[in-house]
PDB file of C-alpha atoms in Angstrom:
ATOM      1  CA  UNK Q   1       5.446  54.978  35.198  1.00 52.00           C
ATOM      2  CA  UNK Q   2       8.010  52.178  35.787  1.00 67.00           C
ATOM      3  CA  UNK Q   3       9.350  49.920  33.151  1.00 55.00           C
ATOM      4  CA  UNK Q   4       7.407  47.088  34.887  1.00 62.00           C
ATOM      5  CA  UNK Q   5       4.175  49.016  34.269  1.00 71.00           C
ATOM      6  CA  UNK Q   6       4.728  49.947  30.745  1.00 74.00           C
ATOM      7  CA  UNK Q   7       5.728  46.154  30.233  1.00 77.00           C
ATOM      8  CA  UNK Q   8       2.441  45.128  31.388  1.00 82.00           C
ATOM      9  CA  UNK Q   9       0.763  47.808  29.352  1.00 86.00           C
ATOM     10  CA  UNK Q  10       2.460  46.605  26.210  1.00 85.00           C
ATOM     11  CA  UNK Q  11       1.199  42.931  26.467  1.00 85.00           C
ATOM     12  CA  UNK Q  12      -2.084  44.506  27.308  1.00 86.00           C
ATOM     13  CA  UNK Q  13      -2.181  46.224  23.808  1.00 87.00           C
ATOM     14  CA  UNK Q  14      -1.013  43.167  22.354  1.00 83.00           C
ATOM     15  CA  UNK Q  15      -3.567  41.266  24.204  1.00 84.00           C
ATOM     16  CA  UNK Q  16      -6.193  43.369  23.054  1.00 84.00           C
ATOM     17  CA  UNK Q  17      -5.014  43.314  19.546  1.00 85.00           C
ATOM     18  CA  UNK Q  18      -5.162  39.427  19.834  1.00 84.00           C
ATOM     19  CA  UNK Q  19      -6.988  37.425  22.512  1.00 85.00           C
ATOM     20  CA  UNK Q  20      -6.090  34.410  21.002  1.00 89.00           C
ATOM     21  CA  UNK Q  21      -2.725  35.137  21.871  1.00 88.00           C
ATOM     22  CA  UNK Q  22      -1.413  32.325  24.802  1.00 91.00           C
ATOM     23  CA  UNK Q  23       1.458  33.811  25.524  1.00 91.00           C
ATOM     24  CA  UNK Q  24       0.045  37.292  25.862  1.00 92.00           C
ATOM     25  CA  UNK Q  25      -2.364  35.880  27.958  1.00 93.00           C
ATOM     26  CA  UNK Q  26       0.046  33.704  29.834  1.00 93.00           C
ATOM     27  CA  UNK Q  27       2.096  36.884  30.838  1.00 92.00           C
ATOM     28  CA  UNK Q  28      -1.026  38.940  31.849  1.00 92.00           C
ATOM     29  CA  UNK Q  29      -2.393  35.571  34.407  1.00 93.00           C
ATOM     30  CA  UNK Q  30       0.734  35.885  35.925  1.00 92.00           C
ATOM     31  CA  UNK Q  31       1.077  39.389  36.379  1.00 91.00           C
ATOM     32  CA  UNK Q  32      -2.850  39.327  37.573  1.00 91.00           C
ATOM     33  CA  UNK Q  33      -1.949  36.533  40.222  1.00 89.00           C
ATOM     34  CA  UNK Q  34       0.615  38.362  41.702  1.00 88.00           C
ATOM     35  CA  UNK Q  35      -1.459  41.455  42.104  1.00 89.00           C
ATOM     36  CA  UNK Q  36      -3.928  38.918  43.814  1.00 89.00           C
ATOM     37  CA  UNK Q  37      -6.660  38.742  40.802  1.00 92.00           C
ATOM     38  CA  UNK Q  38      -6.721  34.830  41.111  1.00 94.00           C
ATOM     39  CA  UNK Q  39      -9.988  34.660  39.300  1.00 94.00           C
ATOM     40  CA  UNK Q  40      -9.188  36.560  36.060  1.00 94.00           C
ATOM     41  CA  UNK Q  41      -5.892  34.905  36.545  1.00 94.00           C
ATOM     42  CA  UNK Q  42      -7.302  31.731  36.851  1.00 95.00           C
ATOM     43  CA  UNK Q  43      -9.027  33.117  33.359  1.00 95.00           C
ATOM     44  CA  UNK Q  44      -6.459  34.105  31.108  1.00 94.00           C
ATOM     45  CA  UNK Q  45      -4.198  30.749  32.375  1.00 95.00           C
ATOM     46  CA  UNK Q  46      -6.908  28.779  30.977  1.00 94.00           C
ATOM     47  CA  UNK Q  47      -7.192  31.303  27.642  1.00 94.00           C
ATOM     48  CA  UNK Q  48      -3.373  30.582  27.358  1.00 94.00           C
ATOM     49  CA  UNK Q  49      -4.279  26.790  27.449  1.00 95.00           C
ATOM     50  CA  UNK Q  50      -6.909  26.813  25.363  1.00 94.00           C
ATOM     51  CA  UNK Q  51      -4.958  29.066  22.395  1.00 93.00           C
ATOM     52  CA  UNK Q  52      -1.084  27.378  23.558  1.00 91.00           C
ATOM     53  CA  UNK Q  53       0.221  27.266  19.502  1.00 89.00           C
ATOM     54  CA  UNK Q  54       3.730  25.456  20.989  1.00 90.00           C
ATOM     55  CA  UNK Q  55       4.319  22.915  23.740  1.00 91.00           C
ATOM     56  CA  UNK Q  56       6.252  24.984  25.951  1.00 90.00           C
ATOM     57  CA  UNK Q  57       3.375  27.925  25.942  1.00 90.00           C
ATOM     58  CA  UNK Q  58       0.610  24.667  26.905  1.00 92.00           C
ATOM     59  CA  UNK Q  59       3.038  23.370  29.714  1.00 93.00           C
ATOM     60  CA  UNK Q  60       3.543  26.658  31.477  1.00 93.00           C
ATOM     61  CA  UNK Q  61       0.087  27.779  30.983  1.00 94.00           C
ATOM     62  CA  UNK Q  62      -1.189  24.357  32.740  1.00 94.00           C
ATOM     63  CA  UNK Q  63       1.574  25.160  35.118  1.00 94.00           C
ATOM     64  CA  UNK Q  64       0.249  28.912  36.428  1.00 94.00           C
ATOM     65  CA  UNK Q  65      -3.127  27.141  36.206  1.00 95.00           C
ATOM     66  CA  UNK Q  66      -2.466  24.395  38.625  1.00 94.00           C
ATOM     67  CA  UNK Q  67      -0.301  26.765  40.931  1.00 92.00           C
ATOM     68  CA  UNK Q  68      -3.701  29.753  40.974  1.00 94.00           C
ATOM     69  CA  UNK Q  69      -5.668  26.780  41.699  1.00 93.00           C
ATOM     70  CA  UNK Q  70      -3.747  25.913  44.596  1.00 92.00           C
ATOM     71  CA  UNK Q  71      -3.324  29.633  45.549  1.00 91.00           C
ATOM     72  CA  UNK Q  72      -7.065  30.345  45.270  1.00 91.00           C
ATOM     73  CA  UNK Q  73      -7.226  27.217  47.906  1.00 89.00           C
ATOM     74  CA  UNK Q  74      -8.877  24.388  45.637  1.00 88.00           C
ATOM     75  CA  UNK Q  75      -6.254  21.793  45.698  1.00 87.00           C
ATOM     76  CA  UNK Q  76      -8.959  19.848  43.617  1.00 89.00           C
ATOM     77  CA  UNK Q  77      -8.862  22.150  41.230  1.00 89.00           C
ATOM     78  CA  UNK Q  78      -5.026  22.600  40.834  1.00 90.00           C
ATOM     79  CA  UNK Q  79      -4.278  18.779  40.525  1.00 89.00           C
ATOM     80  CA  UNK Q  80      -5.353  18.378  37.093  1.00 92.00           C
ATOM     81  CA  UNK Q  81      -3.383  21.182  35.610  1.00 93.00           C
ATOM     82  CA  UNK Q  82      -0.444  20.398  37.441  1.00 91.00           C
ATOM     83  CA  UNK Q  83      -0.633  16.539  35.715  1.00 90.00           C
ATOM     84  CA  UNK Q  84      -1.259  17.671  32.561  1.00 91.00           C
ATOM     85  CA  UNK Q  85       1.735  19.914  33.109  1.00 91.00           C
ATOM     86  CA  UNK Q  86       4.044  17.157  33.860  1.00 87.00           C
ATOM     87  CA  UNK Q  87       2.822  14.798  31.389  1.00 88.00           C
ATOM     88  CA  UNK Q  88       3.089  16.792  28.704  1.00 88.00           C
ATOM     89  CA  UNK Q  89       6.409  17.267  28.917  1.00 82.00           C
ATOM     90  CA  UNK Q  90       7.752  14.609  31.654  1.00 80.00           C
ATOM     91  CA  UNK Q  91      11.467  14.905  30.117  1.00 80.00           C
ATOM     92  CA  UNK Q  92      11.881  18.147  31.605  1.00 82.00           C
ATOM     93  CA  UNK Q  93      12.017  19.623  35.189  1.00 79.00           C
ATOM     94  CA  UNK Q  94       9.270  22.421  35.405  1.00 83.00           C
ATOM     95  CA  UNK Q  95       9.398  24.082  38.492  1.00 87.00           C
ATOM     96  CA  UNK Q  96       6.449  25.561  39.278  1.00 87.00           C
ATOM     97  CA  UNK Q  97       4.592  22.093  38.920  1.00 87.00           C
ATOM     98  CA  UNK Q  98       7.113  20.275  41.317  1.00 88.00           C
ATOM     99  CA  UNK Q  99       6.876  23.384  43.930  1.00 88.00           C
ATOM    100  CA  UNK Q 100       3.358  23.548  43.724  1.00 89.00           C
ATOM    101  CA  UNK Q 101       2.861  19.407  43.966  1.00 88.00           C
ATOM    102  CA  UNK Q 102       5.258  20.214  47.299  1.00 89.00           C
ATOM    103  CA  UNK Q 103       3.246  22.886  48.739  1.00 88.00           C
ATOM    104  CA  UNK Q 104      -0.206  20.398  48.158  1.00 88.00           C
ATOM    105  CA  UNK Q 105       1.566  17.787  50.016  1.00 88.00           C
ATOM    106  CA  UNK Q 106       2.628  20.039  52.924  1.00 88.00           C
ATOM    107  CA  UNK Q 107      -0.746  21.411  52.719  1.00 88.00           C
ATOM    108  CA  UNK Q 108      -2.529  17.809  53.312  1.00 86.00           C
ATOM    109  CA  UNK Q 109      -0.051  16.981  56.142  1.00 90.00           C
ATOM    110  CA  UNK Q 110       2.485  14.764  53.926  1.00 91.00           C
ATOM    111  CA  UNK Q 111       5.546  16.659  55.306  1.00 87.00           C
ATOM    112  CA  UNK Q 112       7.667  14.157  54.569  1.00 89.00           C
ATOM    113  CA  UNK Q 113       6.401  13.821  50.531  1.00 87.00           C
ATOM    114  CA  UNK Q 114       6.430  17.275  50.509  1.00 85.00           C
ATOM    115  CA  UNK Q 115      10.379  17.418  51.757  1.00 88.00           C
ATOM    116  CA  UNK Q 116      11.385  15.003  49.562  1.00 88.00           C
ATOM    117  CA  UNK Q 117       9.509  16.453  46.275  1.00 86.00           C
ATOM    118  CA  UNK Q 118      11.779  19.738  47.084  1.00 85.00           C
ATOM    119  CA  UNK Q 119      14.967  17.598  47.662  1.00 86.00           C
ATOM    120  CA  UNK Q 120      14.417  15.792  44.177  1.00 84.00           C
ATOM    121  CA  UNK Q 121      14.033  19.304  42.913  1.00 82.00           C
ATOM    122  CA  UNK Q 122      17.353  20.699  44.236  1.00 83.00           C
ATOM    123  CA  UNK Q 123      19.200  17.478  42.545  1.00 79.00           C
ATOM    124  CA  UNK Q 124      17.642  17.999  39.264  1.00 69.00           C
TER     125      UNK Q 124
END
């Protein structure tokens, strides 16, 4: 096994100890999303909201949401999670929020919103 499978296998026996754990269950959404499990992703994102003990865990957690939502092809769906993700904590740059809130521009034909969201991004 590689040390990125035993990692994953950890969180999964801490998961399993704990469900309630966000950021358990943040870790194990994204790993799920990149193996292309966007449902049970979509799942264990909204797990990690729902049990998010600090702000940071709540903000990315709202952030993986929004960008499974746009991945899974519901922009709908991915714009609230990406707001709440921004609001919560507006003082800081979170990049998966701004790159996703890019890629729904580009995806509804605002090029040019989409440019300059990834040009603010670069500067901040």
């Amino acid at each position: 096994m590689s040390l990125a499978s035993d990692g994953v296998a950890f969180v999964q026996r801490a998961f399993k100890l704990n469900n309630k754990c966000s950021a358990a269950a943040l870790a194990l959404s994204t790993t799920a999303g990149l193996d292309g499990q966007i449902p049970m992703a979509s799942k264990l994102a909204e797990r990690a909201i729902q049990y998010a003990d600090t702000k940071r865990h709540s903000v990315l957690a709202n952030a993986e949401r929004g960008r499974l939502g746009f991945v899974a092809g519901d922009v709908a769906d991915a714009g609230p999670f990406i707001a709440a993700a921004k609001t919560e904590d507006a003082a800081s740059v979170n990049v998966v929020a701004e790159l996703t809130l890019g890629q729904i521009a580009l995806k509804n034909g605002k090029s040019i919103d989409g440019l300059v969201i990834y040009l603010v991004l670069t500067y901040r």
